[in-house]
Short mmCIF file of C-alpha atoms in Angstrom, two decimals:
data_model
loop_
_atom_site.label_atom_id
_atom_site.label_comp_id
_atom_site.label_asym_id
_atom_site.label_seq_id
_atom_site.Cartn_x
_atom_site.Cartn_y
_atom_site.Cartn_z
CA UNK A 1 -79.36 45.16 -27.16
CA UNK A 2 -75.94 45.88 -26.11
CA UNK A 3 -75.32 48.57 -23.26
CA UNK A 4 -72.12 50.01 -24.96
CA UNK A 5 -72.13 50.30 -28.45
CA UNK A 6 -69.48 49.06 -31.43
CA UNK A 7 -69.61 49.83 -34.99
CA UNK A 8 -70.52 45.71 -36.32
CA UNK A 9 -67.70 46.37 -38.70
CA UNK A 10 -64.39 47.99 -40.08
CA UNK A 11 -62.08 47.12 -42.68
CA UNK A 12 -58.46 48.39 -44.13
CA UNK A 13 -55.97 47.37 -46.32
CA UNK A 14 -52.53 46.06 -44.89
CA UNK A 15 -50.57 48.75 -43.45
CA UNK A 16 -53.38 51.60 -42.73
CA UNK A 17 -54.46 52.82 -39.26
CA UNK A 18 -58.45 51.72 -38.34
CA UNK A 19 -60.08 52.68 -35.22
CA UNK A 20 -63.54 51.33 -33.53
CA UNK A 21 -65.47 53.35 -31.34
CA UNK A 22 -66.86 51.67 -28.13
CA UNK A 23 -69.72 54.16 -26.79
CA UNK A 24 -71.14 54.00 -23.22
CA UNK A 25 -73.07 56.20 -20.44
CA UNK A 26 -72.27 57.71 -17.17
CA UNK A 27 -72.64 54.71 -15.05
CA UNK A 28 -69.92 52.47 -17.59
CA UNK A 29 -67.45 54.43 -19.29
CA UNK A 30 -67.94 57.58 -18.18
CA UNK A 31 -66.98 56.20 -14.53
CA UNK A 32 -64.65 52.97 -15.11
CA UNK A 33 -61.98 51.78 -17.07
CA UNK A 34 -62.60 50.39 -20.34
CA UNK A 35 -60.97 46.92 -21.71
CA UNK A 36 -60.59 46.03 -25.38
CA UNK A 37 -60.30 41.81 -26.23
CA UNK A 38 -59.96 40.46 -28.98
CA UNK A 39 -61.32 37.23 -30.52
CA UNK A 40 -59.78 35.41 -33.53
CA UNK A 41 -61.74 33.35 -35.14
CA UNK A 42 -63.07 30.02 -33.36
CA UNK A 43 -60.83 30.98 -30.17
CA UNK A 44 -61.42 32.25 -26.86
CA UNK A 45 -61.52 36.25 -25.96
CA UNK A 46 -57.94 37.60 -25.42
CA UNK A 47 -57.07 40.88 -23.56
CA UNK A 48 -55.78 43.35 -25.94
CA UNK A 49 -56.23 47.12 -23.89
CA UNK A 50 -56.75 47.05 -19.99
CA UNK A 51 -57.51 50.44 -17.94
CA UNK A 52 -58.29 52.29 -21.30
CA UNK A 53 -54.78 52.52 -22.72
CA UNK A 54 -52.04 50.15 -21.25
CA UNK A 55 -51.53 47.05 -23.42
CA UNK A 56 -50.60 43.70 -21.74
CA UNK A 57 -47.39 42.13 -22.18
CA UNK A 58 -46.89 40.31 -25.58
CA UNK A 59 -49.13 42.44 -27.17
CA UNK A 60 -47.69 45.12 -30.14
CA UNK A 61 -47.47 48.97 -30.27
CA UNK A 62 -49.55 49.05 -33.06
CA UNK A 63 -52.96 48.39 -30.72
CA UNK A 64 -53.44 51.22 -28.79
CA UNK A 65 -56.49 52.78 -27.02
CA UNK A 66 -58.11 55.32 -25.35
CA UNK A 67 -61.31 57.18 -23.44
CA UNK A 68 -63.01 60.28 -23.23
CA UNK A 69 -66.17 61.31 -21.23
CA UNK A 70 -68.55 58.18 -22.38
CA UNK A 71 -66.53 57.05 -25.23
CA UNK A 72 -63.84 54.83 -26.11
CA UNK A 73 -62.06 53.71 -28.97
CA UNK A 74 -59.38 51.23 -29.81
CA UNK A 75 -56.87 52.00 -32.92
CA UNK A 76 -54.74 49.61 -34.80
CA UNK A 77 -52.24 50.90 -36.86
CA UNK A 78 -49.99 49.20 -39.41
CA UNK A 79 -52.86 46.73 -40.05
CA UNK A 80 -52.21 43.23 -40.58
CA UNK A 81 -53.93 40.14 -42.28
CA UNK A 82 -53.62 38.47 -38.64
CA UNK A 83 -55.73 41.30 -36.83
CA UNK A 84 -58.66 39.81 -38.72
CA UNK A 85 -61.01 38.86 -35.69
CA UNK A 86 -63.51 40.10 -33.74
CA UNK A 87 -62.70 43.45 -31.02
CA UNK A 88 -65.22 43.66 -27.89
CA UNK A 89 -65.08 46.86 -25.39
CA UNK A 90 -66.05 45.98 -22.03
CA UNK A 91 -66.66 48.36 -18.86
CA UNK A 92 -68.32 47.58 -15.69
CA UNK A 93 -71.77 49.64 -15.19
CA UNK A 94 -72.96 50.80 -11.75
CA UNK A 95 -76.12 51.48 -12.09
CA UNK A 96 -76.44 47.60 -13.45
CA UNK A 97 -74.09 46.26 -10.82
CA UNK A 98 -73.09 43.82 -14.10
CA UNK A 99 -69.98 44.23 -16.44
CA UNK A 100 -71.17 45.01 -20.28
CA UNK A 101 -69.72 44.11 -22.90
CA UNK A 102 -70.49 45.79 -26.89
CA UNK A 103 -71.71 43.62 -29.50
CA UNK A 104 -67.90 43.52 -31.03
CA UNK A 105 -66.79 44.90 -34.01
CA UNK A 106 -65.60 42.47 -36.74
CA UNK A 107 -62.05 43.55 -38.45
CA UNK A 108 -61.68 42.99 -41.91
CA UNK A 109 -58.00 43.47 -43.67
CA UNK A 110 -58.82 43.99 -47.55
CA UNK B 1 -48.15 29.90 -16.89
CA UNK B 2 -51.46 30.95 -16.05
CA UNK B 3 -53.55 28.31 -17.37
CA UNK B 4 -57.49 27.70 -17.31
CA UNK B 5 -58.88 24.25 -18.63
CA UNK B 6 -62.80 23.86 -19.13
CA UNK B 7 -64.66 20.52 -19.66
CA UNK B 8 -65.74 19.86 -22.70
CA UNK B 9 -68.84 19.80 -25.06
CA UNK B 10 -72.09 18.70 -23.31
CA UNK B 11 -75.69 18.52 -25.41
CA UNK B 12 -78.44 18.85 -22.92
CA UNK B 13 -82.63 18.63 -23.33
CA UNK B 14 -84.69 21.48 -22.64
CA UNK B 15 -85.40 21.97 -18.79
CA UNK B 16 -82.30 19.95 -17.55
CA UNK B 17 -79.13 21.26 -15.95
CA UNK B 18 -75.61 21.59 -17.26
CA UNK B 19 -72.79 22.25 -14.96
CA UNK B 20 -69.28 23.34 -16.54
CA UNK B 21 -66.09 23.23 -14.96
CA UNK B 22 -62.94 25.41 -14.98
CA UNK B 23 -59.24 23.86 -13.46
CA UNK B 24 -56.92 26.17 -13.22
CA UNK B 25 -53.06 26.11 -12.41
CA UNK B 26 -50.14 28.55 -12.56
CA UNK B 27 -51.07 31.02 -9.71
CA UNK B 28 -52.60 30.66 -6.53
CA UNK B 29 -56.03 29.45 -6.88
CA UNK B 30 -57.69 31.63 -4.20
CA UNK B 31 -55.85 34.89 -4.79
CA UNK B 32 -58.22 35.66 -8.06
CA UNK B 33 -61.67 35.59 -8.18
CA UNK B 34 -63.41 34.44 -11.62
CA UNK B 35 -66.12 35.82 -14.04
CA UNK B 36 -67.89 33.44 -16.07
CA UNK B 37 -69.43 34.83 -19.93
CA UNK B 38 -71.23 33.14 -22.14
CA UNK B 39 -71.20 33.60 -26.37
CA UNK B 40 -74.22 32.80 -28.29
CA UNK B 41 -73.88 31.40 -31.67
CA UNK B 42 -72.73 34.52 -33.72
CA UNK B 43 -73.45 36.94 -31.10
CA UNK B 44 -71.38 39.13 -28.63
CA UNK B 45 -69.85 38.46 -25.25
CA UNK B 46 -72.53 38.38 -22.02
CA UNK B 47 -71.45 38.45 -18.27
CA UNK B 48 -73.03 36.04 -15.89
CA UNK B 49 -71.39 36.30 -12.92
CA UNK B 50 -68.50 36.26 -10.57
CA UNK B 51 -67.16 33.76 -8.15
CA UNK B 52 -64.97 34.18 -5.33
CA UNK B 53 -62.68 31.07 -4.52
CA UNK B 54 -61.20 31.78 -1.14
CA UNK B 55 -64.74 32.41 0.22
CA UNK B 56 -67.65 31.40 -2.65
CA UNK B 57 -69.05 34.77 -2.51
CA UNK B 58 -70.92 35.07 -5.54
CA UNK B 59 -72.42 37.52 -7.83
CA UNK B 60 -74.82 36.91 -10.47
CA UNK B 61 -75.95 38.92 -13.06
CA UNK B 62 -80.05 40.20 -12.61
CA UNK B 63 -80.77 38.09 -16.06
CA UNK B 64 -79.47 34.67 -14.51
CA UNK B 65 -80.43 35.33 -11.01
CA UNK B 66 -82.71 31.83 -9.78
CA UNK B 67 -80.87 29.93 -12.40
CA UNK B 68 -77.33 29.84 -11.98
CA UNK B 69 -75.07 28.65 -9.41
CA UNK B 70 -71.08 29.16 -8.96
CA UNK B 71 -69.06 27.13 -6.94
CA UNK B 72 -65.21 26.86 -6.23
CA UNK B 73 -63.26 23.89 -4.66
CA UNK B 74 -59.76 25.02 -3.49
CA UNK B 75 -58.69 20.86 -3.61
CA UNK B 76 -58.59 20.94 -6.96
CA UNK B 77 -58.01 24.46 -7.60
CA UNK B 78 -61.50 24.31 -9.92
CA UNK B 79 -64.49 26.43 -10.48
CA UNK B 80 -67.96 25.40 -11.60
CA UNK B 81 -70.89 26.87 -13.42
CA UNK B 82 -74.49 25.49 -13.59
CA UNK B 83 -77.21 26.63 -14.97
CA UNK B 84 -80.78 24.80 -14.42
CA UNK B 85 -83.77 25.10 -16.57
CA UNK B 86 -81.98 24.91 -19.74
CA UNK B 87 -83.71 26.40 -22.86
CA UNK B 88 -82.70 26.79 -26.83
CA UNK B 89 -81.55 30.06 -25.94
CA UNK B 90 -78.86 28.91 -23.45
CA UNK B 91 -77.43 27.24 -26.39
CA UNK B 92 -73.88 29.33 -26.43
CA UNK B 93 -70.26 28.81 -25.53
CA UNK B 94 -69.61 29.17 -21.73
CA UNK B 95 -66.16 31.24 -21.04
CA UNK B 96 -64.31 31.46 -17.38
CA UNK B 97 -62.04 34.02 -17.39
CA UNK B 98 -59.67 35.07 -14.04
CA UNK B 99 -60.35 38.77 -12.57
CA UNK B 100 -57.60 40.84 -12.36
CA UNK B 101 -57.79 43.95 -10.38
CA UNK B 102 -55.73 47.24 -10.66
CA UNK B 103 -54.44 48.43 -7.22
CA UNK B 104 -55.22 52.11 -8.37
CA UNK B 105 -58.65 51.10 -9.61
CA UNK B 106 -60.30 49.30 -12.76
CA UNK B 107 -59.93 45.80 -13.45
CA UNK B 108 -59.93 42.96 -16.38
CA UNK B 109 -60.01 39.55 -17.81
CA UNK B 110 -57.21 37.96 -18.13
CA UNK B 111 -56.97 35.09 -19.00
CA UNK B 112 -60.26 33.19 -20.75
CA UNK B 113 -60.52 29.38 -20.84
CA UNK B 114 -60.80 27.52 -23.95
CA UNK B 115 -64.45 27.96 -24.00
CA UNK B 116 -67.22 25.12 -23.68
CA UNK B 117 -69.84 24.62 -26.54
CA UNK B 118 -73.49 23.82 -24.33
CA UNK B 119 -76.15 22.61 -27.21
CA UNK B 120 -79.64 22.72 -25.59
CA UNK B 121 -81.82 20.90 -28.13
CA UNK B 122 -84.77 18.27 -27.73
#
């Protein structure tokens, strides 16, 4: 059992906006930063969001995130076939000393 | 660029050890420290641990405390992962991944290694 907690799935059609919620407790994301990465299929984990809402170099305006109190969520708008993967929040959690990750939310463009 | 390499496949019997490595090149080796994460089959993302290179201060997650060691060796700019007392359930792919932390507070992954498929099986 995960300590934050994804929705297992979401789906849209090409070109709509779909968000995931990513949602935590006091000692994760209610007192860190939260980090989004995504996983395409049979690759490694890439970093999509970093502190909450600044995206990495390379990576589109479309993806875009945010945090309030214990929550998080990640939105992607202008969906594409190629954001078909997997989307994992992650947080570090003091009261666990440990960094926790949610079970990940699998994308599917219809 | 930033690059992390891991060794490849390994298929291990129950109760032995398996010991992964991580080379990495493109930035200076002991500036970063590094998280390893393992994937089970169809599951979600689990943190093990955290290495320090420059010193190899380590922290382990409670779950694989007794059972898994990190090591660094600045010569060849590598990092290592093994974990004793393999069961079925160890079965997963094993994930290094550099830490990157924000001056004004928070920090990430960035990036991940190719992964490395462990198979525990008698």
């Amino acid at each position: 059992q995960s300590v934050l907690t994804q929705p297992p799935s979401a789906s849209g059609t090409p070109g709509q906006r779909v968000t995931i919620s990513c949602s935590g407790s006091s000692s994760n994301i209610g007192s860190n930063t939260v980090n989004w990465y995504q996983q395409l299929p049979g690759t490694a984990p890439k970093l999509l969001i970093y502190s909450n809402n600044q995206r990495p170099s390379g990576v589109p305006d479309r993806f875009s995130g945010s945090k309030s109190g214990t929550s998080a969520s990640l939105a992607i708008s202008g969906l594409q076939s190629k954001d078909e993967a997997d989307y994992y929040c992650a947080a570090w959690d003091d009261s666990l000393n440990a960094w926790v990750f949610g079970r990940g939310t699998k994308l599917t463009v219809l | 660029q930033v690059q992390l390499v891991q060794s490849g496949a390994e298929v291990k019997k129950p109760g032995a050890s398996v010991k992964v490595s991580c080379m990495a090149s493109g930035y200076t080796f002991t500036s970063y420290y590094m998280h390893w994460v393992r994937q089970a089959p169809g599951q979600g993302l689990e943190w093990m641990g955290i290495i320090n290179p420059s010193t190899g201060t380590t922290s382990y997650a409670q779950k694989f405390q007794g059972r898994v060691s990190m090591t660094g060796d600045t010569s060849t700019t590598t990092v290592y992962m093994e974990l004793s007392s393999l069961r079925s359930e160890d079965t997963a792919v094993y994930y290094c991944a550099r830490h990157i932390p924000a001056g004004g507070g928070g920090s990430w992954f960035d990036p991940w290694g190719q992964g490395t498929l462990v198979t525990v099986s008698s």
